[in-house]
Coordinates of C-alpha atoms (C1' of nucleotides) in Angstrom, one line a residue:
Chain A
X12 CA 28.1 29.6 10.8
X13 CA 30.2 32.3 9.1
X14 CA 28.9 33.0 5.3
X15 CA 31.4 31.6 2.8
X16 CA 30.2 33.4 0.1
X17 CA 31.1 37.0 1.4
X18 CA 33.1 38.8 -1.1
X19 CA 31.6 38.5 -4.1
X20 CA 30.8 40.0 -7.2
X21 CA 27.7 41.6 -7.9
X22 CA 26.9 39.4 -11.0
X23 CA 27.9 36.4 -9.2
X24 CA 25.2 37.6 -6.9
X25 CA 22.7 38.2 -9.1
X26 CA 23.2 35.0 -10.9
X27 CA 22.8 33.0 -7.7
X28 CA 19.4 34.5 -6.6
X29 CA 18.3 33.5 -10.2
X30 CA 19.2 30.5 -9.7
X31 CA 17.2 30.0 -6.4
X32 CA 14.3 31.6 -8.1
X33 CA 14.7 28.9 -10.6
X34 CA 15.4 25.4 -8.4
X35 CA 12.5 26.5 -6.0
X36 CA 9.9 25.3 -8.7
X37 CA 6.8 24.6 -7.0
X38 CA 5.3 22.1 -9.1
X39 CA 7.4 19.6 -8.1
X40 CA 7.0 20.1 -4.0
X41 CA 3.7 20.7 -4.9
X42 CA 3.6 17.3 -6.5
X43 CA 5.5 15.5 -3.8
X44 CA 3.5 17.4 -0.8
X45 CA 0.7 15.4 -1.1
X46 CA 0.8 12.3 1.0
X47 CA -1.1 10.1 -1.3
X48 CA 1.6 11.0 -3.6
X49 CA 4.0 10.9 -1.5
X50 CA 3.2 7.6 -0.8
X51 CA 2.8 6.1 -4.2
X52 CA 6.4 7.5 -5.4
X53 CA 7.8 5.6 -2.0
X54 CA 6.6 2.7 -3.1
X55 CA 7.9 2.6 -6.3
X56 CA 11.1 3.9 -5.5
X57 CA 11.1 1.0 -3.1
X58 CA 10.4 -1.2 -6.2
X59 CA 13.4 -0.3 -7.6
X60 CA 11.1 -1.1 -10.9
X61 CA 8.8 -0.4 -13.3
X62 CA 5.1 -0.9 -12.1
X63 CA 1.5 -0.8 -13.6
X64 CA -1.2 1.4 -12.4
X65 CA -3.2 -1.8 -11.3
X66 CA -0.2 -3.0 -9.8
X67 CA 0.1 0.0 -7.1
X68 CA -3.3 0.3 -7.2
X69 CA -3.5 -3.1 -5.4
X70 CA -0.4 -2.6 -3.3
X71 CA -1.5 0.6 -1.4
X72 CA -5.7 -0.1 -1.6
X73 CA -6.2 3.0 -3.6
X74 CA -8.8 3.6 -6.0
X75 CA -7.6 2.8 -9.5
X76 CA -8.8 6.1 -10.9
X77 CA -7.0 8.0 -7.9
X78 CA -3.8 5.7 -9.1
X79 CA -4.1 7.0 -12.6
X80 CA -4.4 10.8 -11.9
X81 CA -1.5 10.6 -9.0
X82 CA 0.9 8.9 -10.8
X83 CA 0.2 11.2 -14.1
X84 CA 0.9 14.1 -11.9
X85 CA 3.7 12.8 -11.1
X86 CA 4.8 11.8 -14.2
X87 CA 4.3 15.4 -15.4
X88 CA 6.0 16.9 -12.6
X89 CA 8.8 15.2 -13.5
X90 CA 9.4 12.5 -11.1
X91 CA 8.3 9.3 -12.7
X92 CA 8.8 8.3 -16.3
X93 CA 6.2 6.4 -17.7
X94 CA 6.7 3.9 -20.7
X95 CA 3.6 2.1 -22.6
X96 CA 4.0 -1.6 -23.5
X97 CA 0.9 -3.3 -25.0
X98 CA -1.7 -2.2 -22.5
X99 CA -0.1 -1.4 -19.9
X100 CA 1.5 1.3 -18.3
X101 CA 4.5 0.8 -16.8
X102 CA 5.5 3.8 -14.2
X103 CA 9.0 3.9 -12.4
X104 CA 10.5 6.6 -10.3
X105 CA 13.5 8.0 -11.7
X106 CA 15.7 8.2 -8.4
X107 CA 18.8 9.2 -10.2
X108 CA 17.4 12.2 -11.5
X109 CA 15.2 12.9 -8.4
X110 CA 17.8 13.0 -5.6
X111 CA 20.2 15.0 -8.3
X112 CA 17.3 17.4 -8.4
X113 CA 17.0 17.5 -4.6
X114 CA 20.9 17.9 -4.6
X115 CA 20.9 20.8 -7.1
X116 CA 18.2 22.4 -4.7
X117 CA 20.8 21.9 -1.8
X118 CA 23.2 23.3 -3.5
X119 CA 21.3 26.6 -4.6
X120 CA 20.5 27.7 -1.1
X121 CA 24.2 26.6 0.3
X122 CA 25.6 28.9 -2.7
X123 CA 23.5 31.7 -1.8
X124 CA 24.6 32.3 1.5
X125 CA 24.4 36.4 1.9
X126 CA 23.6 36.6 -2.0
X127 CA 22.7 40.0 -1.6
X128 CA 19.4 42.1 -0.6
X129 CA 15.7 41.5 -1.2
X130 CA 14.3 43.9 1.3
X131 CA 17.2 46.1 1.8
X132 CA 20.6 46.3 2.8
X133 CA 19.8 46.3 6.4
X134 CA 16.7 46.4 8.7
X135 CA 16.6 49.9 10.1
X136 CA 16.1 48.1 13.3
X137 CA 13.5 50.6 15.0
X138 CA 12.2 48.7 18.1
X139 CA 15.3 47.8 19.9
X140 CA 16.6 51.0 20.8
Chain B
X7 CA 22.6 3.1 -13.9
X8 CA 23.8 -0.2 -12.3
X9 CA 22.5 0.0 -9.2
X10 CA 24.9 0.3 -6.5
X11 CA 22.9 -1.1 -3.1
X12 CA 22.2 -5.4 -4.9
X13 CA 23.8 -7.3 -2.3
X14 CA 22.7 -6.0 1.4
X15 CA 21.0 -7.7 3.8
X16 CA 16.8 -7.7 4.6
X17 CA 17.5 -5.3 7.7
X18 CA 19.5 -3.0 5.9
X19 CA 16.9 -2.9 3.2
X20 CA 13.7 -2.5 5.5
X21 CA 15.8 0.8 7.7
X22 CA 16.1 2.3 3.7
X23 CA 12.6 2.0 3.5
X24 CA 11.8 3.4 6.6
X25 CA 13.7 6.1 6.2
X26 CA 12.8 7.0 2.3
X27 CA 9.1 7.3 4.1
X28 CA 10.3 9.4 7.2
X29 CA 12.3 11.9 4.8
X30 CA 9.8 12.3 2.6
X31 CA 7.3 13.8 5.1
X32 CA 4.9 15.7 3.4
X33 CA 4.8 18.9 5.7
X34 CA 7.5 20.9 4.5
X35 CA 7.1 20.0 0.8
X36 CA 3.9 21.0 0.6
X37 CA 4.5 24.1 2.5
X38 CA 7.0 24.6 0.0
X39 CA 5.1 23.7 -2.7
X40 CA 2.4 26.7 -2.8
X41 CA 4.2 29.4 -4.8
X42 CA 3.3 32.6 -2.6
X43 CA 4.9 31.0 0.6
X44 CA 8.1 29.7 -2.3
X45 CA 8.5 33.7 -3.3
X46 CA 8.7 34.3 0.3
X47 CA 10.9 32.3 0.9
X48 CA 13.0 33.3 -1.6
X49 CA 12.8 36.5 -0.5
X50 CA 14.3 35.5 3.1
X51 CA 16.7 33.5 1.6
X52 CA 18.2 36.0 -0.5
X53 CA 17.7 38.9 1.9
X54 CA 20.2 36.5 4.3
X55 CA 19.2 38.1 7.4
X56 CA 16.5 38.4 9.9
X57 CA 13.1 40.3 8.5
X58 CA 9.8 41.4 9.8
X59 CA 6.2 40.6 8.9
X60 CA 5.8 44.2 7.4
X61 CA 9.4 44.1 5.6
X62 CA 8.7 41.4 3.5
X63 CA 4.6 42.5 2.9
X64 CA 6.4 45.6 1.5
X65 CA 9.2 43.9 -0.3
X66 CA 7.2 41.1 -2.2
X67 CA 3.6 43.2 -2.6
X68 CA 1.8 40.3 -1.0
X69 CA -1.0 41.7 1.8
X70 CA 0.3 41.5 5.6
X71 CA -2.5 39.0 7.1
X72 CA -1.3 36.7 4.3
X73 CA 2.4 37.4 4.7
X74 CA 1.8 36.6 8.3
X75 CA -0.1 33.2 7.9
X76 CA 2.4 32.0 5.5
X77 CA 5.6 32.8 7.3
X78 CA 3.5 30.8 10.1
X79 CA 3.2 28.1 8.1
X80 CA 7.0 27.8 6.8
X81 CA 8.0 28.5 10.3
X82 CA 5.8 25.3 11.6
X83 CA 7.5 23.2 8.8
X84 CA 10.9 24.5 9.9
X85 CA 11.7 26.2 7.3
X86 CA 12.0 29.5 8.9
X87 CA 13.0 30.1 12.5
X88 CA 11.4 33.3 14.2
X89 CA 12.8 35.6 17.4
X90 CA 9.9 38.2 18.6
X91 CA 12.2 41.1 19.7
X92 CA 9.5 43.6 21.0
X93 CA 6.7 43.9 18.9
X94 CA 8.4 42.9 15.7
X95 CA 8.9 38.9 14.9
X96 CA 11.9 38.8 12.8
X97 CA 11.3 36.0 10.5
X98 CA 15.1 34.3 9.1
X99 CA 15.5 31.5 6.8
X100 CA 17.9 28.8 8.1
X101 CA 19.7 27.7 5.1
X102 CA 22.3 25.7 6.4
X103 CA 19.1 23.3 8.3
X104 CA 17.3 23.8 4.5
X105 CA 20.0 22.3 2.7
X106 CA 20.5 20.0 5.1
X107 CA 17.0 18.4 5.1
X108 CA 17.2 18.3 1.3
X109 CA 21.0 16.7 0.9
X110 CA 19.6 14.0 3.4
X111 CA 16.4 13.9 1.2
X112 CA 18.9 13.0 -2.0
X113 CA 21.0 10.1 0.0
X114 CA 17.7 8.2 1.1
X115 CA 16.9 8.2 -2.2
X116 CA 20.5 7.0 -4.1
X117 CA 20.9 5.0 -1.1
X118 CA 17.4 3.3 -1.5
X119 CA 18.9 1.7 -4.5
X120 CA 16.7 -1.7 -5.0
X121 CA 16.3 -2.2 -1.4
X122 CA 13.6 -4.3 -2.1
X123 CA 10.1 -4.8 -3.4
X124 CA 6.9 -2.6 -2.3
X125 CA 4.6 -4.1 -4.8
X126 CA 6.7 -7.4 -4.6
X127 CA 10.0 -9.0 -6.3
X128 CA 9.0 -8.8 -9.7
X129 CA 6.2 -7.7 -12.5
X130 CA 4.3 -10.8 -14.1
X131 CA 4.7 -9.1 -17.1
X132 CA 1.9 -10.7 -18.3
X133 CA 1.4 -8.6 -21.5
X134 CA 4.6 -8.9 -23.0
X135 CA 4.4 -12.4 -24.0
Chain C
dG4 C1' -3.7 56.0 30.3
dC5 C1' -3.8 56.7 25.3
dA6 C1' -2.3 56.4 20.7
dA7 C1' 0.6 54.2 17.4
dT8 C1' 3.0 50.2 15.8
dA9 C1' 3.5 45.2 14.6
dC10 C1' 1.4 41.3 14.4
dT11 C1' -2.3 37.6 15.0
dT12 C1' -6.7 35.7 14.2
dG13 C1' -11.5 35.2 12.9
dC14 C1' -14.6 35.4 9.1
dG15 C1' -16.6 34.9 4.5
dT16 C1' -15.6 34.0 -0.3
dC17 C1' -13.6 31.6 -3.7
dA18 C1' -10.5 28.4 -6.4
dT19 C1' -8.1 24.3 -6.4
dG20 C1' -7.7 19.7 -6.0
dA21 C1' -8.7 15.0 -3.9
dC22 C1' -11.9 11.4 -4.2
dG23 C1' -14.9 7.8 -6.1
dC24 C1' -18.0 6.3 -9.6
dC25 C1' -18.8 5.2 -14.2
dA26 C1' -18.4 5.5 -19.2
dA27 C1' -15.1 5.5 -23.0
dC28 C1' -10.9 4.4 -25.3
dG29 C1' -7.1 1.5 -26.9
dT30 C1' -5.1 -3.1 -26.8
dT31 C1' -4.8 -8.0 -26.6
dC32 C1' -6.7 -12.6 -26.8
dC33 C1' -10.2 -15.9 -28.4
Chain D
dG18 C1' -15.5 -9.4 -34.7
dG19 C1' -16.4 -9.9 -29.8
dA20 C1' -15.0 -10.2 -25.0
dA21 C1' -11.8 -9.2 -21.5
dC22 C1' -8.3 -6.3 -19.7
dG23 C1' -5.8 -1.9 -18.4
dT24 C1' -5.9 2.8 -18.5
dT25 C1' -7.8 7.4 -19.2
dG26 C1' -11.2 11.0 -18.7
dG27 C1' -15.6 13.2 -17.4
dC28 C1' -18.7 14.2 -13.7
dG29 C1' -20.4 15.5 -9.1
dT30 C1' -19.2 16.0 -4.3
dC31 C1' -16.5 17.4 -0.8
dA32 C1' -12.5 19.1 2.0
dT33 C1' -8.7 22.0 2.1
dG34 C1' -6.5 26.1 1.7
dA35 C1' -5.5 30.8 -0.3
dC36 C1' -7.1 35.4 -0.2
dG37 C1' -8.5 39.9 1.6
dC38 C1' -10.9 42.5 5.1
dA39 C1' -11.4 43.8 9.6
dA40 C1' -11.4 43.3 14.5
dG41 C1' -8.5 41.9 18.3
dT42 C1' -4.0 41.4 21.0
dA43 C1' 0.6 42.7 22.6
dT44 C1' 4.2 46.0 22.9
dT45 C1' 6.2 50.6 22.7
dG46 C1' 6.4 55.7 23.2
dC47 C1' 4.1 59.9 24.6

DNA sequence: GCAATACTTGCGTCATGACGCCAACGTTCC
DNA sequence: GGAACGTTGGCGTCATGACGCAAGTATTGC
């Protein structure tokens, strides 16, 4: 559990808080930390392709509506891409880019190790005396 | 993008399944996902040491009930571990277990591949004719 | 014991978002 | 053109949770 990233320059560390900042984007855990859509981007991801709104609507019993706003969300959060063909809608989950994102994310924090202060140098440490 | 998991068997497929649902646990991406509780914990995890309710109130401008309840909350997800030492709670952010949770996150999901239909094997595709 | 510190918790208010219904829109087929 | 289909969007209702205040609890120092 030693920090790897000890000795480092102050820019580096600057850069890498940034950075943290940056990749800690709440829109899209906000977008995954809801369990019905959590559970619609599981089963398209379990597809493995491309599915209509009616499609998924009819595959987990949810309201079509519901489907339509969910997966949007989604969609706009970056997590699905969504391609229209005649009249339909054909939503898939970009895993590729997803995990790479959630790797990125891994990364960042791993990178930061002891990046540098927020509160302070040091906690003055008052109570245990 | 040719995926790398075609040829596996139906048990192999179904544990990819089951484990794309466990790892994507809503609980600690939506306590993630609120952008007060993100900027605090941010703040831990560039600080890179142990910090107190009031430290991080002070640090991040936030009031102290709410600092309180959200550390809570990140804490409950596991996000944050938390020692009482006296009277002060010294809140940390365990990186390495952070990371962790989101590189294993990333490998459900490559390793999903096309384990195998949700909505079942194919789309009809009854519009493109 | 009493005051000060550090935190927790209860309460009321408010904003956000999920949910389901229904109407509206664009597209395809006849 | 009209009907059927697939999706989107508006509306009202409701549940959840964030926010801030203030009272309550635990611990320390006098």
């Amino acid at each position: 559990m030693t920090p790897t990233f000890q000795h480092t320059t102050p820019r580096q560390a600057s850069r890498r808080r940034a950075r943290i900042d940056r990749v800690l984007e709440p829109e899209l855990l906000r977008a995954l930390g809801e369990p019905t859509r959590a559970r619609l981007l599981s089963c398209l991801l379990k597809c493995g392709r491309p599915c209509s709104v009616t499609e998924i609507a009819a595959c987990c019993s949810i309201d079509f509506s519901m489907v339509a706003r969910h997966l949007g969300t989604l969609a706009r959060a970056g997590v699905l891409t969504c391609e229209k063909r005649g009249r339909t809608v054909w939503y898939a989950a970009d895993a590729a880019s997803l995990s790479a994102t959630f790797r990125d994310l891994a990364d960042a924090i791993d990178e930061l190790g002891a990046a540098g202060g927020c509160c302070g140098p040091a906690a003055p440490d008052k109570t245990t005396t």
